[in-house]
CSV table of C-alpha atoms and ligand atoms in Angstrom, one decimal:
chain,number,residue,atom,x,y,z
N,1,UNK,CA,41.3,40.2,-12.7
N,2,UNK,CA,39.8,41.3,-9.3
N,3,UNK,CA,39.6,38.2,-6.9
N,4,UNK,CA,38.4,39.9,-3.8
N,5,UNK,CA,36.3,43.2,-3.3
N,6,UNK,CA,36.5,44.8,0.1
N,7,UNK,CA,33.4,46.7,1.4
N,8,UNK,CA,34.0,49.6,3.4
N,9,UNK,CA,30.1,51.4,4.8
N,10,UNK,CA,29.5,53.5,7.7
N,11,UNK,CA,27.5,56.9,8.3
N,12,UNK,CA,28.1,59.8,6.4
N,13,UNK,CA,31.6,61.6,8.1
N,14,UNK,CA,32.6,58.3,9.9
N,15,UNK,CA,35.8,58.2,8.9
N,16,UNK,CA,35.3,55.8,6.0
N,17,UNK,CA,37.9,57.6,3.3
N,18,UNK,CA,40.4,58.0,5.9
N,19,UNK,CA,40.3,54.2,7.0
N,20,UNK,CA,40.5,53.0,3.2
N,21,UNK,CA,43.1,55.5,2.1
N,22,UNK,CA,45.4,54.7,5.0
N,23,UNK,CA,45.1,51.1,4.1
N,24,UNK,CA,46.0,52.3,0.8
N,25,UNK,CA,48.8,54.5,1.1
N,26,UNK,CA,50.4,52.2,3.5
N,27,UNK,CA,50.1,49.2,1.0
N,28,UNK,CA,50.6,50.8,-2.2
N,29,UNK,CA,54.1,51.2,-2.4
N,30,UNK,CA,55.4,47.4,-0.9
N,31,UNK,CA,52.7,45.5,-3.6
N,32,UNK,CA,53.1,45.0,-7.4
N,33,UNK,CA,51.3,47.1,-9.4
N,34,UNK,CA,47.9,46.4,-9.9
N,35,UNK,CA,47.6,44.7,-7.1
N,36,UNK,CA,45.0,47.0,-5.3
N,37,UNK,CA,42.4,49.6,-6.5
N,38,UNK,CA,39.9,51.9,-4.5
N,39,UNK,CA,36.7,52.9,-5.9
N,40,UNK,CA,33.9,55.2,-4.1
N,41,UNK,CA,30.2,54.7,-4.0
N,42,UNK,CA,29.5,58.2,-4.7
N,43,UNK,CA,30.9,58.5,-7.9
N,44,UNK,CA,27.6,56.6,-8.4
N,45,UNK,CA,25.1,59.4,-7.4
N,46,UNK,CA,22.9,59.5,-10.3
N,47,UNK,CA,23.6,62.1,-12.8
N,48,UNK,CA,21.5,65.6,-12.8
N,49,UNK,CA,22.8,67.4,-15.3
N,50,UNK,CA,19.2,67.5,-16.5
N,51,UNK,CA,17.7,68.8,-13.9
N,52,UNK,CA,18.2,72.8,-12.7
N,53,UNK,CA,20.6,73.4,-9.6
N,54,UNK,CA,17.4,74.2,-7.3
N,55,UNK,CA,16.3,70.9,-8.0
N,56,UNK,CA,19.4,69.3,-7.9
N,57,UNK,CA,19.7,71.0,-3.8
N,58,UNK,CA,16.4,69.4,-2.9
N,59,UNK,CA,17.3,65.5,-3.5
N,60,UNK,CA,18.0,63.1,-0.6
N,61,UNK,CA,21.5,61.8,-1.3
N,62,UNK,CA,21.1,59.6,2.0
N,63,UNK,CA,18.4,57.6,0.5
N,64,UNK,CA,19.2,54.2,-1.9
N,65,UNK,CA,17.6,55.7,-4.9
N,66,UNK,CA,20.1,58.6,-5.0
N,67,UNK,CA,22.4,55.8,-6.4
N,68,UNK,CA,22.8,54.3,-9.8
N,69,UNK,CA,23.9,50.5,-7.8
N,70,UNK,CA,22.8,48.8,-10.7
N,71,UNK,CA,25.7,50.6,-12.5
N,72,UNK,CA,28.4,50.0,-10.2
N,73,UNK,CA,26.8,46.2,-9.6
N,74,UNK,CA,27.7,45.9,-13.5
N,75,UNK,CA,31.2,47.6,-12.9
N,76,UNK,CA,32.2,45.8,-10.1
N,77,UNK,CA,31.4,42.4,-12.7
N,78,UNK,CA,33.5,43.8,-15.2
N,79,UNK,CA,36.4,44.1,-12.8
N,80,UNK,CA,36.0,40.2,-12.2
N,81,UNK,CA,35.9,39.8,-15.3
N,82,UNK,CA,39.1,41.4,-15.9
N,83,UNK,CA,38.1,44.7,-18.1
N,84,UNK,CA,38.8,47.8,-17.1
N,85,UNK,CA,36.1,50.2,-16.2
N,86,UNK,CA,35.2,54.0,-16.2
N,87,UNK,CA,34.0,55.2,-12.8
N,88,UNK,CA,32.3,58.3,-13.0
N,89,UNK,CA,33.0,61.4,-11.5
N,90,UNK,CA,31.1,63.3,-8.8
N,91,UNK,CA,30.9,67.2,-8.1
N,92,UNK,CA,29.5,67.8,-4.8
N,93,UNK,CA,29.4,71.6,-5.3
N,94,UNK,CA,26.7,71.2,-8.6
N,95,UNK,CA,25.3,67.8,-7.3
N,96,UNK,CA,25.5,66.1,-10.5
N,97,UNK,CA,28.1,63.8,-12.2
N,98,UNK,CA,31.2,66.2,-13.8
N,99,UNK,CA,31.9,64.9,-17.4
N,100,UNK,CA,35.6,63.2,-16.7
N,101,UNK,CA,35.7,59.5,-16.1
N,102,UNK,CA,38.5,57.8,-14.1
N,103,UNK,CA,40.3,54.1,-15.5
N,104,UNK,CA,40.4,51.9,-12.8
N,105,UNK,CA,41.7,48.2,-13.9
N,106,UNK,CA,41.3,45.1,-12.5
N,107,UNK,CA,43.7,45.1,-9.6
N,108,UNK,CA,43.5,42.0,-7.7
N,109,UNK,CA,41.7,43.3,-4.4
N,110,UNK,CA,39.4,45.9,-4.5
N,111,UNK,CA,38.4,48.7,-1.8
N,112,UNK,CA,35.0,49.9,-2.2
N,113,UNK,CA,33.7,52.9,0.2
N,114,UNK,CA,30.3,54.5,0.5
N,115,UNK,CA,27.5,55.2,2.9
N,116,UNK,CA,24.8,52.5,1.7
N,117,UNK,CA,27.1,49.2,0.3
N,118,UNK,CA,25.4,47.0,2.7
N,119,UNK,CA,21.8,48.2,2.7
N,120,UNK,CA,21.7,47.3,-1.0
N,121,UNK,CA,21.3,42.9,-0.9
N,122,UNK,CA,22.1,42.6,-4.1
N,123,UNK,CA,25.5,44.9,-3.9
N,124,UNK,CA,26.3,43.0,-0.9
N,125,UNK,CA,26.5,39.4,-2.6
N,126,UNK,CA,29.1,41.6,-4.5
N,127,UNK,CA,31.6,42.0,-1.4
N,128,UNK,CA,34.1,39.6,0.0
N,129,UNK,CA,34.6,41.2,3.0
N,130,UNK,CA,32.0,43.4,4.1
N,131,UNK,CA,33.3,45.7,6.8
N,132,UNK,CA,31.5,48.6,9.1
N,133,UNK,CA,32.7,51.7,10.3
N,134,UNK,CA,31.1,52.6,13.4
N,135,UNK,CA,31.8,55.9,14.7
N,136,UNK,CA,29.6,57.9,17.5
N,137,UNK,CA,26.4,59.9,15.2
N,138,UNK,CA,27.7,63.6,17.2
N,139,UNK,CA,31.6,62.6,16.1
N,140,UNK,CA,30.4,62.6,12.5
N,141,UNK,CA,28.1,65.1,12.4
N,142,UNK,CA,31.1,67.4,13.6
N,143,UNK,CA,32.9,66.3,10.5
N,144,UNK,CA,30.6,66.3,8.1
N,145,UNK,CA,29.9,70.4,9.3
N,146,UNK,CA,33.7,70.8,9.0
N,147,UNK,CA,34.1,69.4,6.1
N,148,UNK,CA,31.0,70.5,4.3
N,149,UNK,CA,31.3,73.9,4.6
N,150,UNK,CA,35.3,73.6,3.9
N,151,UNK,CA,35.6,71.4,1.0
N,152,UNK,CA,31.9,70.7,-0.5
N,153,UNK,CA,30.7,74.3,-0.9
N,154,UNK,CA,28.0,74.6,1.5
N,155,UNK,CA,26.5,77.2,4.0
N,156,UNK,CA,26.2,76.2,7.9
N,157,UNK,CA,22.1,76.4,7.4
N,158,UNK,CA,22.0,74.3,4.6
N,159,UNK,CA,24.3,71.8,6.8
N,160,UNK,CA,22.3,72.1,9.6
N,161,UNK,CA,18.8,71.8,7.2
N,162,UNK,CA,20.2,68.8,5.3
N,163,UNK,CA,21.0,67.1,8.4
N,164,UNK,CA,17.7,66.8,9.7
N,165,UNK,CA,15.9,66.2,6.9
N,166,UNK,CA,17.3,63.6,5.2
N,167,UNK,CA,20.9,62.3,6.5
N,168,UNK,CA,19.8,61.5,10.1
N,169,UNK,CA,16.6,60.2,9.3
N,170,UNK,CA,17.8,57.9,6.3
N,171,UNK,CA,21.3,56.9,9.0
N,172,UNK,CA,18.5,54.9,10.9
N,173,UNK,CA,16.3,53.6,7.9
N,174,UNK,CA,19.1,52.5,5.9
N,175,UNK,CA,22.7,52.8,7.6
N,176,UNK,CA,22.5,51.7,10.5
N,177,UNK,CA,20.6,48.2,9.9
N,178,UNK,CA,23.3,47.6,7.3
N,179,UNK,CA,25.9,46.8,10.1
N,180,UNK,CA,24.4,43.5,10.9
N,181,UNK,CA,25.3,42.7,7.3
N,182,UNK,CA,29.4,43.4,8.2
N,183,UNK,CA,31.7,40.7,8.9
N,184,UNK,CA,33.7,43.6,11.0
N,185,UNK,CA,32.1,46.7,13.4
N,186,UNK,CA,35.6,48.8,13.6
N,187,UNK,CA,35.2,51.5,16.0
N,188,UNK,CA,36.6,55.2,15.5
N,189,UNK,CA,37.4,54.3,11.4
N,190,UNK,CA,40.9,55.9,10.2
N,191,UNK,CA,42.1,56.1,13.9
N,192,UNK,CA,42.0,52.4,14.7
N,193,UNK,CA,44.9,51.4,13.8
N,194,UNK,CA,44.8,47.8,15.2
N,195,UNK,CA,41.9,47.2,12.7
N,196,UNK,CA,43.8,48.9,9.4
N,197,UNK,CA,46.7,46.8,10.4
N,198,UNK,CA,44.1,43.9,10.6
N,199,UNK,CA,42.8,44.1,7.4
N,200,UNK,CA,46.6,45.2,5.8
N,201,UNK,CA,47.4,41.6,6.9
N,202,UNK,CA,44.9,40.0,5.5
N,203,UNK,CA,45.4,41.7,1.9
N,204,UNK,CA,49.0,40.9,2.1
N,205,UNK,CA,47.6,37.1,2.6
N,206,UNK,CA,44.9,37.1,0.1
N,207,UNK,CA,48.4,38.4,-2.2
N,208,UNK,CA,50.1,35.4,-1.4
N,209,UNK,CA,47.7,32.6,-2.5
U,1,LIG,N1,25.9,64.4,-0.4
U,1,LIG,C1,25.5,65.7,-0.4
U,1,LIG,N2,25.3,66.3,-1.6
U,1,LIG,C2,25.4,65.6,-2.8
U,1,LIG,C3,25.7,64.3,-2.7
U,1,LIG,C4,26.0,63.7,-1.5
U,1,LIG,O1,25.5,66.4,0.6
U,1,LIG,N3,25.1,66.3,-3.9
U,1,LIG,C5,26.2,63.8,0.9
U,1,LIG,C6,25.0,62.8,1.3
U,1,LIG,O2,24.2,63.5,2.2
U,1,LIG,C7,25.8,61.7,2.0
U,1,LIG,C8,27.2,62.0,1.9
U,1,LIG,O3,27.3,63.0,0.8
U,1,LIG,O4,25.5,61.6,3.4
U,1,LIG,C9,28.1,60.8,1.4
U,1,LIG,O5,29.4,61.1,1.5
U,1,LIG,P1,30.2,60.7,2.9
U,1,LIG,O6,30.0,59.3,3.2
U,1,LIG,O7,30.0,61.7,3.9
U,1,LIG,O8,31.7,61.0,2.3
U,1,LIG,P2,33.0,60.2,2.7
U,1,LIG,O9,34.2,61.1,2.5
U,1,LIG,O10,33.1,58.9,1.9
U,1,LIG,O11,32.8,59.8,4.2
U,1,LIG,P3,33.8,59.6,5.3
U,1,LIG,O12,34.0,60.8,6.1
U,1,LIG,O13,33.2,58.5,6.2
U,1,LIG,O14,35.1,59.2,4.8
């Protein structure tokens, strides 16, 4: 069953995925299996199917509401439980939940990334370790314009448009208070490597007990 469930927040583009994964990869292959699991707050974004795509553009996925927590609140108890769960799966391109479901069993530690984990009090009592990534607003907007337009399907515009509107705005209302919730600021996210090894250690002791 899952005995410890890692936190990973930080603005949108920060670096979060990177930082997890490597902890991941790097772990992965010297651990039993099922011994570690990662799961993503987005596969949480509410489902739209319902609604028409031109609706579906106009939602603010930076704000709480976008989420289904409750859902993943209940997931992440079923984990403790030891059950298996279903995450959900998210399609950036249609902004609406796609209709394959992922297993992810109860692995001993659990990562857990996503832009709003520790604005949500109720999620946090969730989290073991609650850790934020804290990389420069202008570093991660240059991702996020990279990576939008390269992998999600978007137009510069509608980068730019978005950006203004909702996922600066809510960074400041939500995100950005949230740190004082972490037990760990990491600067730069997947490039620090003296924090990844850091937090590799303390997997590798949490393991042991
Ligand atoms: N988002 C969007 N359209 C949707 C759903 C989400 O543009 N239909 C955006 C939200 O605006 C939110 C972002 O997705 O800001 C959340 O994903 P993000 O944290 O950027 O992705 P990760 O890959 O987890 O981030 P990182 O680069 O830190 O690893």
């Amino acid at each position: 069953m899952t005995r410890t469930i890692i936190a990973i927040a930080g603005a949108s583009a920060s670096g979060k995925s990177l930082f997890t994964q490597t902890i991941y990869n790097e772990l992965v292959n010297e651990l039993e299996s099922g011994a570690i699991a990662i799961i993503e707050e987005d596969a949480y974004y509410k489902d739209q199917s319902h609604l028409p795509f031109e609706h579906r553009t106009q939602t603010n996925y930076d704000h709480p509401d976008a989420f289904e927590h409750d859902l993943l609140r209940q997931h992440l108890e079923q984990l403790r439980r030891g059950e298996s769960i279903e995450v959900p799966t998210y399609d950036y391109a249609q902004h609406t939940r796609s209709s394959e479901t992922r297993t992810v069993i109860p692995a001993k530690i659990l990562i857990i990334e996503g832009i709003l984990l520790l604005s949500d009090s109720a999620l946090s009592e969730e989290f073991d370790i609650k850790v934020f990534i804290d990389t420069p607003l202008d570093i991660c907007l240059l991702r996020r314009m990279q990576r939008d337009i390269e992998q999600r399907g978007r137009s510069l515009p509608s980068v730019v448009e978005q950006y203004q509107a909702t996922v600066r705005p809510m960074f400041y209302q939500f995100i950005e208070p949230s740190k004082h919730n972490a037990d760990l600021v990491v600067t730069r996210g997947g490039m620090n490597r003296v924090a990844i090894d850091i937090i590799k250690s303390k997997i590798k002791y949490l393991l042991q007990e």
